[in-house]
Backbone as numpy.savetxt, mean C-alpha at the origin, in Angstrom:
# Nx Ny Nz CAx CAy CAz Cx Cy Cz
2.37 4.08 19.77 0.97 3.88 20.09 0.32 3.16 18.92
-0.45 2.15 19.23 -1.15 1.37 18.23 -2.61 1.22 18.64
-3.51 1.39 17.69 -4.93 1.23 17.97 -5.32 -0.22 18.17
-4.81 -1.11 17.30 -5.21 -2.50 17.32 -3.99 -3.36 17.01
-3.64 -4.28 17.92 -2.56 -5.23 17.67 -3.14 -6.49 17.06
-2.66 -6.85 15.91 -3.14 -8.03 15.17 -1.93 -8.93 14.96
-1.39 -9.47 16.04 -0.12 -10.18 15.95 -0.26 -11.69 15.84
-1.46 -12.22 15.96 -1.63 -13.67 15.89 -2.22 -14.14 14.57
-2.21 -13.28 13.56 -2.78 -13.66 12.27 -4.29 -13.68 12.36
-4.92 -14.56 11.58 -6.37 -14.62 11.59 -6.97 -13.52 10.75
-8.27 -13.24 10.99 -9.01 -12.30 10.17 -9.57 -11.18 11.03
-9.35 -9.96 10.57 -10.07 -8.81 11.10 -11.04 -8.41 10.01
-12.35 -8.55 10.28 -13.38 -8.14 9.33 -14.08 -6.94 9.94
-13.85 -5.76 9.36 -14.43 -4.53 9.87 -15.90 -4.36 9.54
-16.46 -5.23 8.70 -17.87 -5.16 8.32 -18.27 -3.75 7.87
-17.36 -3.04 7.18 -17.66 -1.73 6.65 -17.55 -0.59 7.64
-17.14 -0.87 8.84 -17.02 0.16 9.87 -15.70 0.93 9.72
-15.54 2.01 10.48 -14.35 2.84 10.44 -13.58 2.70 11.75
-12.29 2.47 11.64 -11.38 2.47 12.78 -10.63 3.80 12.75
-10.91 4.66 13.72 -10.23 5.94 13.84 -9.41 5.93 15.12
-8.12 6.18 14.99 -7.23 6.19 16.14 -6.75 7.62 16.35
-7.03 8.16 17.51 -6.64 9.54 17.83 -5.41 9.52 18.72
-4.54 10.51 18.54 -3.35 10.62 19.36 -2.22 9.70 18.94
-2.34 9.09 17.78 -1.30 8.19 17.27 -0.61 8.87 16.09
-0.04 10.05 16.34 0.49 10.89 15.28 2.00 10.87 15.15
2.69 10.12 15.99 4.15 10.05 15.91 4.59 9.06 14.84
5.83 9.15 14.45 6.37 8.39 13.32 6.06 6.89 13.35
6.15 6.23 14.47 5.96 4.78 14.52 4.57 4.38 15.00
3.66 5.33 15.17 2.29 5.02 15.59 1.48 4.47 14.42
0.53 3.58 14.74 -0.30 2.99 13.68 -1.70 2.70 14.19
-2.63 2.65 13.25 -3.99 2.22 13.58 -3.99 0.71 13.85
-3.28 -0.04 12.99 -3.20 -1.49 13.15 -1.75 -1.92 13.00
-1.24 -2.69 13.97 0.05 -3.35 13.84 -0.24 -4.83 13.61
0.37 -5.40 12.58 0.07 -6.79 12.24 1.33 -7.57 11.92
1.23 -8.89 12.04 2.29 -9.80 11.63 1.80 -10.77 10.55
0.61 -10.46 9.99 0.06 -11.29 8.93 -1.42 -11.53 9.12
-1.99 -12.38 8.26 -3.42 -12.64 8.31 -4.15 -11.78 7.31
-5.46 -11.60 7.55 -6.31 -10.85 6.64 -6.97 -9.69 7.38
-6.93 -8.53 6.75 -7.65 -7.35 7.24 -8.55 -6.94 6.10
-9.88 -6.89 6.37 -10.81 -6.63 5.27 -12.02 -5.81 5.72
-12.66 -5.21 4.70 -13.93 -4.50 4.89 -13.84 -3.45 5.99
-12.84 -2.57 5.89 -12.58 -1.62 6.96 -12.14 -0.28 6.38
-12.53 0.80 7.04 -12.02 2.14 6.76 -11.05 2.48 7.88
-9.83 2.87 7.53 -8.80 3.18 8.51 -8.50 4.67 8.46
-8.54 5.33 9.63 -8.33 6.78 9.70 -7.54 7.14 10.96
-6.89 8.30 10.90 -6.44 8.99 12.09 -5.05 8.73 12.62
-4.38 7.66 12.28 -3.04 7.40 12.80 -1.99 7.82 11.78
-0.74 7.95 12.23 0.34 8.28 11.31 0.45 7.19 10.23
0.43 5.93 10.65 0.47 4.79 9.72 -0.86 4.05 9.84
-1.46 3.74 8.72 -2.72 2.99 8.75 -2.49 1.58 9.24
-1.79 0.79 8.44 -1.40 -0.57 8.82 0.11 -0.64 8.76
0.72 -1.22 9.79 2.18 -1.31 9.88 2.59 -2.72 10.28
3.69 -3.20 9.69 4.30 -4.45 10.13 5.81 -4.28 10.18
6.40 -4.90 11.17 7.85 -4.91 11.31 8.41 -6.30 11.08
7.54 -7.26 10.86 7.94 -8.64 10.63 6.69 -9.49 10.49
6.79 -10.59 9.75 5.63 -11.40 9.43 5.75 -12.82 9.95
4.59 -13.42 10.27 4.52 -14.84 10.60 3.62 -15.57 9.60
3.03 -14.82 8.65 2.20 -15.40 7.59 2.02 -14.36 6.49
1.39 -14.78 5.38 1.04 -13.82 4.34 0.14 -12.74 4.94
0.15 -11.56 4.34 -0.72 -10.47 4.75 -1.63 -10.12 3.57
-2.94 -10.18 3.82 -3.92 -9.85 2.80 -4.73 -8.65 3.31
-4.77 -7.60 2.50 -5.56 -6.41 2.79 -6.61 -6.34 1.69
-7.89 -6.49 2.06 -8.96 -6.59 1.07 -10.10 -5.65 1.43
-10.44 -4.78 0.49 -11.55 -3.84 0.66 -11.33 -2.94 1.88
-10.14 -2.36 1.94 -9.79 -1.44 3.01 -9.56 -0.06 2.39
-10.11 0.97 3.01 -9.92 2.35 2.57 -9.09 3.07 3.61
-8.02 3.74 3.15 -7.15 4.52 4.02 -7.37 5.99 3.74
-7.81 6.72 4.75 -8.00 8.17 4.68 -7.45 8.78 5.96
-7.00 10.02 5.87 -6.54 10.76 7.04 -5.41 10.02 7.78
-4.50 9.42 7.01 -3.28 8.82 7.53 -2.13 9.36 6.67
-0.91 9.35 7.20 0.23 9.75 6.38 0.68 8.58 5.51
1.06 7.46 6.17 1.39 6.23 5.45 0.14 5.36 5.43
-0.25 4.89 4.27 -1.41 4.01 4.19 -1.05 2.65 4.74
-0.15 1.97 4.05 0.41 0.71 4.51 1.91 0.89 4.54
2.56 0.39 5.58 4.00 0.54 5.69 4.59 -0.70 6.34
5.74 -1.11 5.85 6.47 -2.24 6.42 7.93 -1.85 6.56
8.54 -2.32 7.62 9.94 -2.02 7.86 10.60 -3.27 8.42
11.65 -3.70 7.80 12.37 -4.89 8.25 13.67 -5.01 7.51
14.48 -5.96 7.94 15.82 -6.07 7.38 16.03 -7.21 6.41
15.14 -8.20 6.39 15.39 -9.33 5.50 14.10 -9.82 4.87
14.24 -10.41 3.68 13.10 -10.93 2.94 12.57 -12.17 3.64
11.26 -12.24 3.79 10.61 -13.40 4.40 10.06 -14.30 3.29
9.40 -15.36 3.69 8.73 -16.25 2.74 7.28 -15.86 2.53
6.89 -14.67 3.02 5.49 -14.28 3.02 5.18 -13.20 2.00
3.93 -13.22 1.53 3.48 -12.30 0.48 2.57 -11.23 1.06
2.54 -10.09 0.39 1.57 -9.04 0.64 0.64 -8.99 -0.56
-0.67 -9.11 -0.30 -1.67 -9.02 -1.36 -2.68 -7.96 -0.93
-2.74 -6.87 -1.71 -3.70 -5.81 -1.45 -4.67 -5.80 -2.62
-5.96 -5.88 -2.31 -6.95 -5.91 -3.39 -8.19 -5.12 -3.01
-8.84 -4.57 -4.04 -10.11 -3.86 -3.89 -10.04 -2.77 -2.83
-8.91 -2.09 -2.74 -8.69 -1.12 -1.67 -8.37 0.26 -2.22
-8.55 1.29 -1.37 -8.22 2.66 -1.71 -7.14 3.14 -0.76
-6.01 3.56 -1.32 -4.85 3.97 -0.54 -4.57 5.44 -0.79
-5.02 6.29 0.11 -4.85 7.73 -0.03 -3.72 8.18 0.89
-2.55 8.45 0.31 -1.39 8.89 1.08 -0.12 8.29 0.53
0.84 8.07 1.41 2.16 7.54 1.06 2.14 6.04 1.35
2.43 5.22 0.35 2.52 3.78 0.52 3.95 3.37 0.26
4.56 2.72 1.25 5.96 2.31 1.13 6.18 1.09 2.00
7.04 0.20 1.53 7.32 -1.01 2.31 8.72 -1.49 1.98
9.40 -1.96 3.02 10.77 -2.45 2.84 10.75 -3.81 2.15
11.91 -4.38 2.03 12.05 -5.62 1.26 11.77 -6.88 2.08
10.74 -6.87 2.94 10.50 -8.04 3.78 9.56 -9.07 3.15
8.98 -8.78 1.99 8.01 -9.68 1.38 8.63 -10.52 0.27
8.15 -11.74 0.13 8.56 -12.59 -0.99 8.05 -11.97 -2.30
6.80 -11.46 -2.26 6.24 -10.76 -3.41 5.13 -9.84 -2.92
4.81 -8.85 -3.75 3.77 -7.88 -3.43 2.87 -7.72 -4.65
1.55 -7.68 -4.41 0.62 -7.41 -5.49 -0.49 -6.49 -5.02
-0.89 -5.59 -5.93 -2.04 -4.71 -5.74 -2.98 -5.01 -6.90
-4.23 -5.35 -6.61 -5.20 -5.68 -7.64 -6.47 -4.89 -7.40
-6.95 -4.20 -8.44 -8.18 -3.41 -8.36 -8.12 -2.38 -7.23
-7.02 -1.66 -7.16 -6.83 -0.66 -6.11 -6.83 0.75 -6.70
-7.19 1.71 -5.87 -7.13 3.13 -6.21 -6.10 3.80 -5.32
-5.24 4.61 -5.93 -4.21 5.34 -5.20 -4.47 6.83 -5.34
-4.51 7.54 -4.20 -4.78 8.97 -4.26 -4.04 9.74 -3.19
-4.33 11.03 -3.10 -3.65 11.92 -2.17 -4.28 11.82 -0.79
-3.40 11.86 0.21 -3.84 11.88 1.59 -2.81 12.58 2.45
-3.25 13.49 3.27 -2.37 14.28 4.15 -1.20 14.89 3.39
-1.45 15.32 2.16 -0.43 15.99 1.37 0.48 15.06 0.58
0.26 13.75 0.68 1.10 12.78 -0.04 0.27 11.99 -1.03
0.87 11.72 -2.19 0.29 10.86 -3.22 1.47 10.13 -3.83
1.90 9.04 -3.16 3.21 8.48 -3.46 3.26 6.99 -3.17
3.92 6.23 -4.05 4.17 4.80 -3.86 5.65 4.54 -4.06
6.30 3.95 -3.03 7.71 3.59 -3.13 7.88 2.14 -2.66
7.94 1.19 -3.62 8.17 -0.21 -3.27 9.67 -0.53 -3.16
10.00 -1.36 -2.19 11.35 -1.89 -2.05 11.37 -3.38 -2.37
10.26 -3.90 -2.86 10.10 -5.29 -3.29 9.60 -5.30 -4.72
9.91 -6.35 -5.47 9.23 -6.51 -6.75 7.72 -6.46 -6.50
7.01 -5.71 -7.33 5.59 -5.44 -7.10 4.84 -5.48 -8.41
3.68 -6.12 -8.40 2.80 -6.14 -9.56 1.52 -5.41 -9.22
1.17 -4.44 -10.05 -0.07 -3.68 -9.90 -0.96 -4.02 -11.08
-2.16 -4.55 -10.81 -3.06 -4.99 -11.87 -4.41 -4.28 -11.72
-4.87 -3.67 -12.82 -6.17 -2.97 -12.84 -6.26 -1.92 -11.73
-5.20 -1.16 -11.55 -5.18 -0.11 -10.53 -5.34 1.26 -11.19
-5.90 2.21 -10.44 -6.06 3.57 -10.92 -5.36 4.52 -9.96
-4.62 5.46 -10.53 -3.91 6.48 -9.77 -4.57 7.83 -10.04
-4.62 8.70 -9.03 -5.14 10.04 -9.25 -4.08 10.89 -9.95
-4.51 11.92 -10.65 -3.59 12.84 -11.29 -2.64 13.42 -10.26
-1.36 13.46 -10.59 -0.35 13.98 -9.67 0.28 12.93 -8.78
-0.25 11.71 -8.79 0.32 10.64 -7.99 1.70 10.29 -8.54
2.66 9.98 -7.67 4.03 9.65 -8.09 4.38 8.21 -7.71
5.08 7.55 -8.62 5.62 6.21 -8.39 7.13 6.31 -8.41
7.76 5.88 -7.32 9.22 5.84 -7.26 9.65 4.39 -7.46
10.13 4.07 -8.65 10.53 2.71 -9.00 12.04 2.54 -8.90
12.71 3.41 -8.13 14.17 3.39 -8.09 14.75 2.46 -7.02
13.93 1.92 -6.13 14.45 1.15 -5.00 14.47 -0.36 -5.24
13.85 -0.82 -6.31 13.83 -2.25 -6.60 13.58 -2.47 -8.08
13.94 -3.62 -8.56 13.60 -4.02 -9.93 12.32 -4.83 -9.88
11.66 -4.94 -11.00 10.50 -5.80 -11.08 9.19 -5.16 -10.70
9.03 -3.86 -10.93 7.74 -3.22 -10.73 7.00 -3.29 -12.06
5.85 -3.96 -12.04 5.08 -4.20 -13.25 3.68 -3.63 -13.08
3.23 -2.86 -14.07 1.87 -2.33 -14.10 1.12 -3.01 -15.24
-0.03 -3.62 -14.91 -0.85 -4.30 -15.90 -2.23 -3.65 -15.93
-2.58 -3.09 -17.07 -3.91 -2.48 -17.26 -4.22 -1.43 -16.20
-3.26 -0.57 -15.91 -3.45 0.49 -14.92 -3.69 1.83 -15.62
-4.30 2.77 -14.89 -4.66 4.07 -15.44 -4.34 5.19 -14.46
-4.27 6.39 -15.00 -4.23 7.62 -14.20 -5.48 8.39 -14.57
-6.41 8.45 -13.65 -7.71 9.09 -13.89 -8.32 8.65 -15.23
-8.28 7.35 -15.48 -8.90 6.79 -16.68 -8.02 6.74 -17.91
-6.85 7.39 -17.89 -5.92 7.35 -19.03 -5.01 6.14 -18.87
-5.01 5.28 -19.88 -4.20 4.06 -19.81 -2.71 4.39 -19.70
-2.04 3.74 -18.76 -0.59 3.90 -18.62 0.09 2.99 -19.63
1.01 3.57 -20.40 1.81 2.82 -21.36 3.29 3.03 -21.02
4.15 2.26 -21.64 5.58 2.46 -21.43 6.01 3.84 -21.91
5.32 4.34 -22.93 5.67 5.64 -23.49 5.23 6.82 -22.62
4.15 6.68 -21.85 3.65 7.81 -21.07 3.81 7.66 -19.55
4.44 6.59 -19.11 4.50 6.33 -17.67 5.17 7.46 -16.89
6.26 8.01 -17.41 6.93 9.09 -16.66 6.14 10.40 -16.74
5.40 10.61 -17.81 4.54 11.78 -17.90 3.41 11.68 -16.87
2.84 10.49 -16.73 1.68 10.31 -15.85 2.06 10.09 -14.38
3.17 9.36 -14.11 3.52 9.00 -12.73 4.85 9.58 -12.27
5.45 10.46 -13.04 6.70 11.12 -12.65 7.94 10.38 -13.14
9.05 11.10 -13.14 10.31 10.56 -13.67 10.81 9.37 -12.86
10.41 9.25 -11.61 10.83 8.12 -10.78 10.26 6.80 -11.25
9.25 6.84 -12.11 8.61 5.61 -12.60 9.34 5.00 -13.79
10.45 5.61 -14.22 11.13 5.20 -15.45 11.53 3.73 -15.47
11.84 3.12 -14.33 12.28 1.73 -14.31 11.15 0.72 -14.22
9.90 1.19 -14.10 8.76 0.28 -14.06 8.45 -0.21 -15.47
7.86 -1.39 -15.55 7.49 -2.00 -16.81 5.98 -2.04 -16.93
5.47 -1.66 -18.09 4.04 -1.70 -18.35 3.73 -2.91 -19.22
2.76 -3.71 -18.80 2.30 -4.85 -19.58 0.80 -4.73 -19.75
0.37 -4.35 -20.95 -1.08 -4.23 -21.21 -1.52 -5.24 -22.22
């Protein structure tokens, strides 16, 4: 079950409104299914997966989107790397964020990561750069599935993440991530 199919690319501008999808609680259900384009200025609630993609036809940009009351905030599943990028900026991701290796590159800029539906977790399967991001206390980063996870000027509740404290702040799974401040 999907609340909104966004398969032709283009722009979804929520204009600050909330998209709540009820009854989409099964593993593959999502509030928005997309194959690329831009999703912006939206609050996403209520589905098992906030935004989901199984394959891309263009870059995917998520800008000023807040995920609450979802298990997976953003999720991607696929078998091969595409030529397309994922860019998430100015967004709040409360829950489990995970994506397979279908992106050419992934970046999070000016994002907040927190707990949602009992999860506070990021597991990238693509090289990923996080810039000026803040994580809530207790949030975990699993950097074991790919090389090239870079954190630039990121914090945990205002405490600067360094190479020396990354596993203390984001858990032992973050040991392979690189901090560049």
